[in-house]
Amino acid sequence: MLETETLDVERIRADFPILRRKVRGKRLVYLDNAATTQKPRQVIEALDDYYSRYNSNVHRSVHTLGEEATEAYEASRKKTATFIGATPKELVFVRGTTEATNLVRFAWGEKFVKKGDLVLTTMMEHHSNIVPWQLLCKNKGATLKFVGLNPDCTLDLASFEGLLKEGPRLVAFTHCSNVLGTINDVSALCAKAATAGATTIVDGAQAVPHMAVDVGSLGCDFYAFSGHKMLGPTGIGGLYGRRALLEEMEPFHGGGEMIREVFLDHSTWNDVPYKFEAGTVNIADSIGLGAAVDYLTALGMDKVREHEVRLLKYALSELAKVKGFRHYGPEDPSKKGGVLSFNMADVHPHDLATILDEEGIAIRSGHHCAQPLMRWLDVSATSRASFHVYNSHDDVDALRAGLEKAGAIFRL
Ligand code: C6P
């Protein structure tokens, strides 16, 4: 382990089979972690173990396989809930952050948002924390307003407080921006929103994978995250909801398991969180998520965060030396999650990403599902490098070399 490293990156890399492959004959430098992370063998083995040894439906059958599957599914819920400071009854398994916000839109919003109400979100959101509220407001005759940003890419608190005075019913904002990396002060924002009488939903898609999260001390009402961005499988994620709120809400989907009793003219609902988990759930991937949680817990989330801050600091100083490099987001790495959005002069981000791919380097280019933010930044797209536990200073050096090569091609 290098002195400059908080995590033993070499040992971690050995757990990720995909990192052994070559892309276009070069070492894979995977810097697209904000889109999805790679999976350690522990997660892959947990999936294999489930399908090979105890594949069965949960909460239904009394046979051995059924009981083992149910036990593993609920054990994973318990681990995942503990990981974010919640209790198992407060954690609904969903497909990911997008399904979580849509669940709140339907199961909470359709019941509690009324004509003339105000819903707030911000200019730095992913579409999954904008579009559900547009749909809800349209359906209900409510109004959606956006909290503005400061020139340094932080949330404009004066704008936030001004809008709170209008008495919003719901305030939706991200913990960490997938484009800017800006980390919002969730507990302060939630406390202010609660004083104004608003319900809060926090998008934790880019926070839970990268830093210690405790929903209790954050004080939010809902908190959403995706398993595939935290070393877990795709198709699984979580929605934390305050117990009393979950109890009051209507179901999301109707079907098996979410009911207590079904009559011809009405039905009654199962306890939370099962009321929100209709039909056969995503058993394998929930178990895989539990393995990812074990993996991150063993590393320690404070160390994960420290590792990423160090990488960011190094990357910001190294990439600033590249001709034409322009970074979007807070400059202080301690105020930023592990994402780094940038442009190089007027080179189109897709061209840049294609050139980097020739070098085995994977970054994302485009609008990152944040078109209102792109307009605010006055760009059509950016390139984005994003880190996780297996990235090293060598990856940053490879990115810098790749950008310099691109710069030479475009004669910058
Ligand atoms: N952002 C990115 O490349 P899903 O797709 O439901 O797992 O997550 C949606 C989502 C919600 N909020 C934030 C802040 C996100 O970053 C994402 C996913 C990916 O930035 C894919 S667009």
PDB file of N, CA and C and ligand atoms in Angstrom, residues 32 34-35 96-99 126 128 174 176-178 203 205-206 226 228-229 364 368-369 384, ligand 1:
ATOM      1  N   ASP A  32     -15.886   5.917 -14.922  1.00  0.00           N
ATOM      2  CA  ASP A  32     -17.304   6.227 -15.166  1.00  0.00           C
ATOM      3  C   ASP A  32     -18.159   5.698 -14.010  1.00  0.00           C
ATOM      4  N   ALA A  34     -19.760   7.237 -11.627  1.00  0.00           N
ATOM      5  CA  ALA A  34     -21.013   7.907 -11.275  1.00  0.00           C
ATOM      6  C   ALA A  34     -22.160   7.322 -12.098  1.00  0.00           C
ATOM      7  N   ALA A  35     -21.829   6.749 -13.265  1.00  0.00           N
ATOM      8  CA  ALA A  35     -22.863   6.101 -14.078  1.00  0.00           C
ATOM      9  C   ALA A  35     -23.177   4.733 -13.480  1.00  0.00           C
ATOM     10  N   GLY A  96     -34.095   1.382  -7.964  1.00  0.00           N
ATOM     11  CA  GLY A  96     -33.001   2.354  -7.897  1.00  0.00           C
ATOM     12  C   GLY A  96     -33.582   3.717  -7.532  1.00  0.00           C
ATOM     13  N   THR A  97     -32.744   4.732  -7.649  1.00  0.00           N
ATOM     14  CA  THR A  97     -33.148   6.080  -7.249  1.00  0.00           C
ATOM     15  C   THR A  97     -34.375   6.552  -8.029  1.00  0.00           C
ATOM     16  N   THR A  98     -34.391   6.269  -9.328  1.00  0.00           N
ATOM     17  CA  THR A  98     -35.503   6.728 -10.165  1.00  0.00           C
ATOM     18  C   THR A  98     -36.817   6.117  -9.691  1.00  0.00           C
ATOM     19  N   GLU A  99     -36.792   4.828  -9.384  1.00  0.00           N
ATOM     20  CA  GLU A  99     -38.037   4.225  -8.909  1.00  0.00           C
ATOM     21  C   GLU A  99     -38.412   4.793  -7.535  1.00  0.00           C
ATOM     22  N   HIS A 126     -30.540  15.777 -11.068  1.00  0.00           N
ATOM     23  CA  HIS A 126     -30.691  14.752 -12.104  1.00  0.00           C
ATOM     24  C   HIS A 126     -32.171  14.748 -12.511  1.00  0.00           C
ATOM     25  N   SER A 128     -34.245  12.553 -12.641  1.00  0.00           N
ATOM     26  CA  SER A 128     -35.116  11.726 -11.794  1.00  0.00           C
ATOM     27  C   SER A 128     -35.571  12.459 -10.533  1.00  0.00           C
ATOM     28  N   THR A 174     -30.700  17.116  -4.119  1.00  0.00           N
ATOM     29  CA  THR A 174     -29.687  16.066  -4.128  1.00  0.00           C
ATOM     30  C   THR A 174     -28.701  16.236  -2.985  1.00  0.00           C
ATOM     31  N   CYS A 176     -25.605  14.987  -3.363  1.00  0.00           N
ATOM     32  CA  CYS A 176     -24.362  15.264  -4.095  1.00  0.00           C
ATOM     33  C   CYS A 176     -24.685  15.288  -5.587  1.00  0.00           C
ATOM     34  N   SER A 177     -24.301  16.363  -6.265  1.00  0.00           N
ATOM     35  CA  SER A 177     -24.614  16.491  -7.697  1.00  0.00           C
ATOM     36  C   SER A 177     -23.778  15.523  -8.534  1.00  0.00           C
ATOM     37  N   ASN A 178     -24.435  14.869  -9.498  1.00  0.00           N
ATOM     38  CA  ASN A 178     -23.717  13.917 -10.361  1.00  0.00           C
ATOM     39  C   ASN A 178     -22.877  14.620 -11.418  1.00  0.00           C
ATOM     40  N   ASP A 203     -32.011  13.001  -2.787  1.00  0.00           N
ATOM     41  CA  ASP A 203     -31.459  12.067  -3.770  1.00  0.00           C
ATOM     42  C   ASP A 203     -30.029  11.723  -3.331  1.00  0.00           C
ATOM     43  N   ALA A 205     -28.158   9.235  -4.590  1.00  0.00           N
ATOM     44  CA  ALA A 205     -27.525   8.333  -5.570  1.00  0.00           C
ATOM     45  C   ALA A 205     -26.009   8.490  -5.618  1.00  0.00           C
ATOM     46  N   GLN A 206     -25.531   9.743  -5.474  1.00  0.00           N
ATOM     47  CA  GLN A 206     -24.079   9.970  -5.566  1.00  0.00           C
ATOM     48  C   GLN A 206     -23.454  10.178  -4.200  1.00  0.00           C
ATOM     49  N   SER A 226     -29.212   4.116  -5.231  1.00  0.00           N
ATOM     50  CA  SER A 226     -29.141   3.001  -6.201  1.00  0.00           C
ATOM     51  C   SER A 226     -28.014   2.052  -5.830  1.00  0.00           C
ATOM     52  N   HIS A 228     -26.424  -0.088  -7.840  1.00  0.00           N
ATOM     53  CA  HIS A 228     -25.386  -0.306  -8.866  1.00  0.00           C
ATOM     54  C   HIS A 228     -24.294   0.742  -8.841  1.00  0.00           C
ATOM     55  N   LYS A 229     -24.523   1.846  -8.118  1.00  0.00           N
ATOM     56  CA  LYS A 229     -23.478   2.870  -8.019  1.00  0.00           C
ATOM     57  C   LYS A 229     -22.611   2.650  -6.779  1.00  0.00           C
ATOM     58  N   ARG A 364     -17.570   9.472 -18.938  1.00  0.00           N
ATOM     59  CA  ARG A 364     -18.874   9.727 -19.545  1.00  0.00           C
ATOM     60  C   ARG A 364     -18.857  11.105 -20.189  1.00  0.00           C
ATOM     61  N   HIS A 368     -25.553  14.143 -18.920  1.00  0.00           N
ATOM     62  CA  HIS A 368     -25.598  13.462 -17.616  1.00  0.00           C
ATOM     63  C   HIS A 368     -26.994  13.481 -16.985  1.00  0.00           C
ATOM     64  N   CYS A 369     -28.019  13.483 -17.828  1.00  0.00           N
ATOM     65  CA  CYS A 369     -29.413  13.521 -17.336  1.00  0.00           C
ATOM     66  C   CYS A 369     -29.624  14.718 -16.417  1.00  0.00           C
ATOM     67  N   ARG A 384     -16.975  13.817 -18.110  1.00  0.00           N
ATOM     68  CA  ARG A 384     -16.982  13.616 -16.652  1.00  0.00           C
ATOM     69  C   ARG A 384     -16.166  12.382 -16.287  1.00  0.00           C
TER      70      ARG A 384
HETATM   71  N1  C6P B   1     -26.853   9.040 -12.702  1.00  0.00           N
HETATM   72  C1  C6P B   1     -24.955   9.299 -14.165  1.00  0.00           C
HETATM   73  O1  C6P B   1     -24.201   8.918 -15.051  1.00  0.00           O
HETATM   74  P1  C6P B   1     -30.784   5.343 -11.376  1.00  0.00           P
HETATM   75  O2  C6P B   1     -30.575   5.415 -12.856  1.00  0.00           O
HETATM   76  O3  C6P B   1     -32.234   5.285 -11.008  1.00  0.00           O
HETATM   77  O4  C6P B   1     -29.962   4.286 -10.707  1.00  0.00           O
HETATM   78  O5  C6P B   1     -30.172   6.706 -10.778  1.00  0.00           O
HETATM   79  C2  C6P B   1     -30.660   7.933 -11.217  1.00  0.00           C
HETATM   80  C3  C6P B   1     -29.862   9.050 -10.626  1.00  0.00           C
HETATM   81  C4  C6P B   1     -30.448   9.887  -9.707  1.00  0.00           C
HETATM   82  N2  C6P B   1     -29.766  10.870  -9.112  1.00  0.00           N
HETATM   83  C5  C6P B   1     -28.478  11.095  -9.385  1.00  0.00           C
HETATM   84  C6  C6P B   1     -27.762  12.195  -8.666  1.00  0.00           C
HETATM   85  C7  C6P B   1     -27.821  10.286 -10.308  1.00  0.00           C
HETATM   86  O6  C6P B   1     -26.540  10.508 -10.568  1.00  0.00           O
HETATM   87  C8  C6P B   1     -28.536   9.251 -10.967  1.00  0.00           C
HETATM   88  C9  C6P B   1     -27.878   8.413 -12.024  1.00  0.00           C
HETATM   89  C10 C6P B   1     -26.051   8.372 -13.698  1.00  0.00           C
HETATM   90  O7  C6P B   1     -24.842  10.401 -13.639  1.00  0.00           O
HETATM   91  C11 C6P B   1     -26.836   7.808 -14.844  1.00  0.00           C
HETATM   92  S1  C6P B   1     -27.763   9.045 -15.682  1.00  0.00           S
END
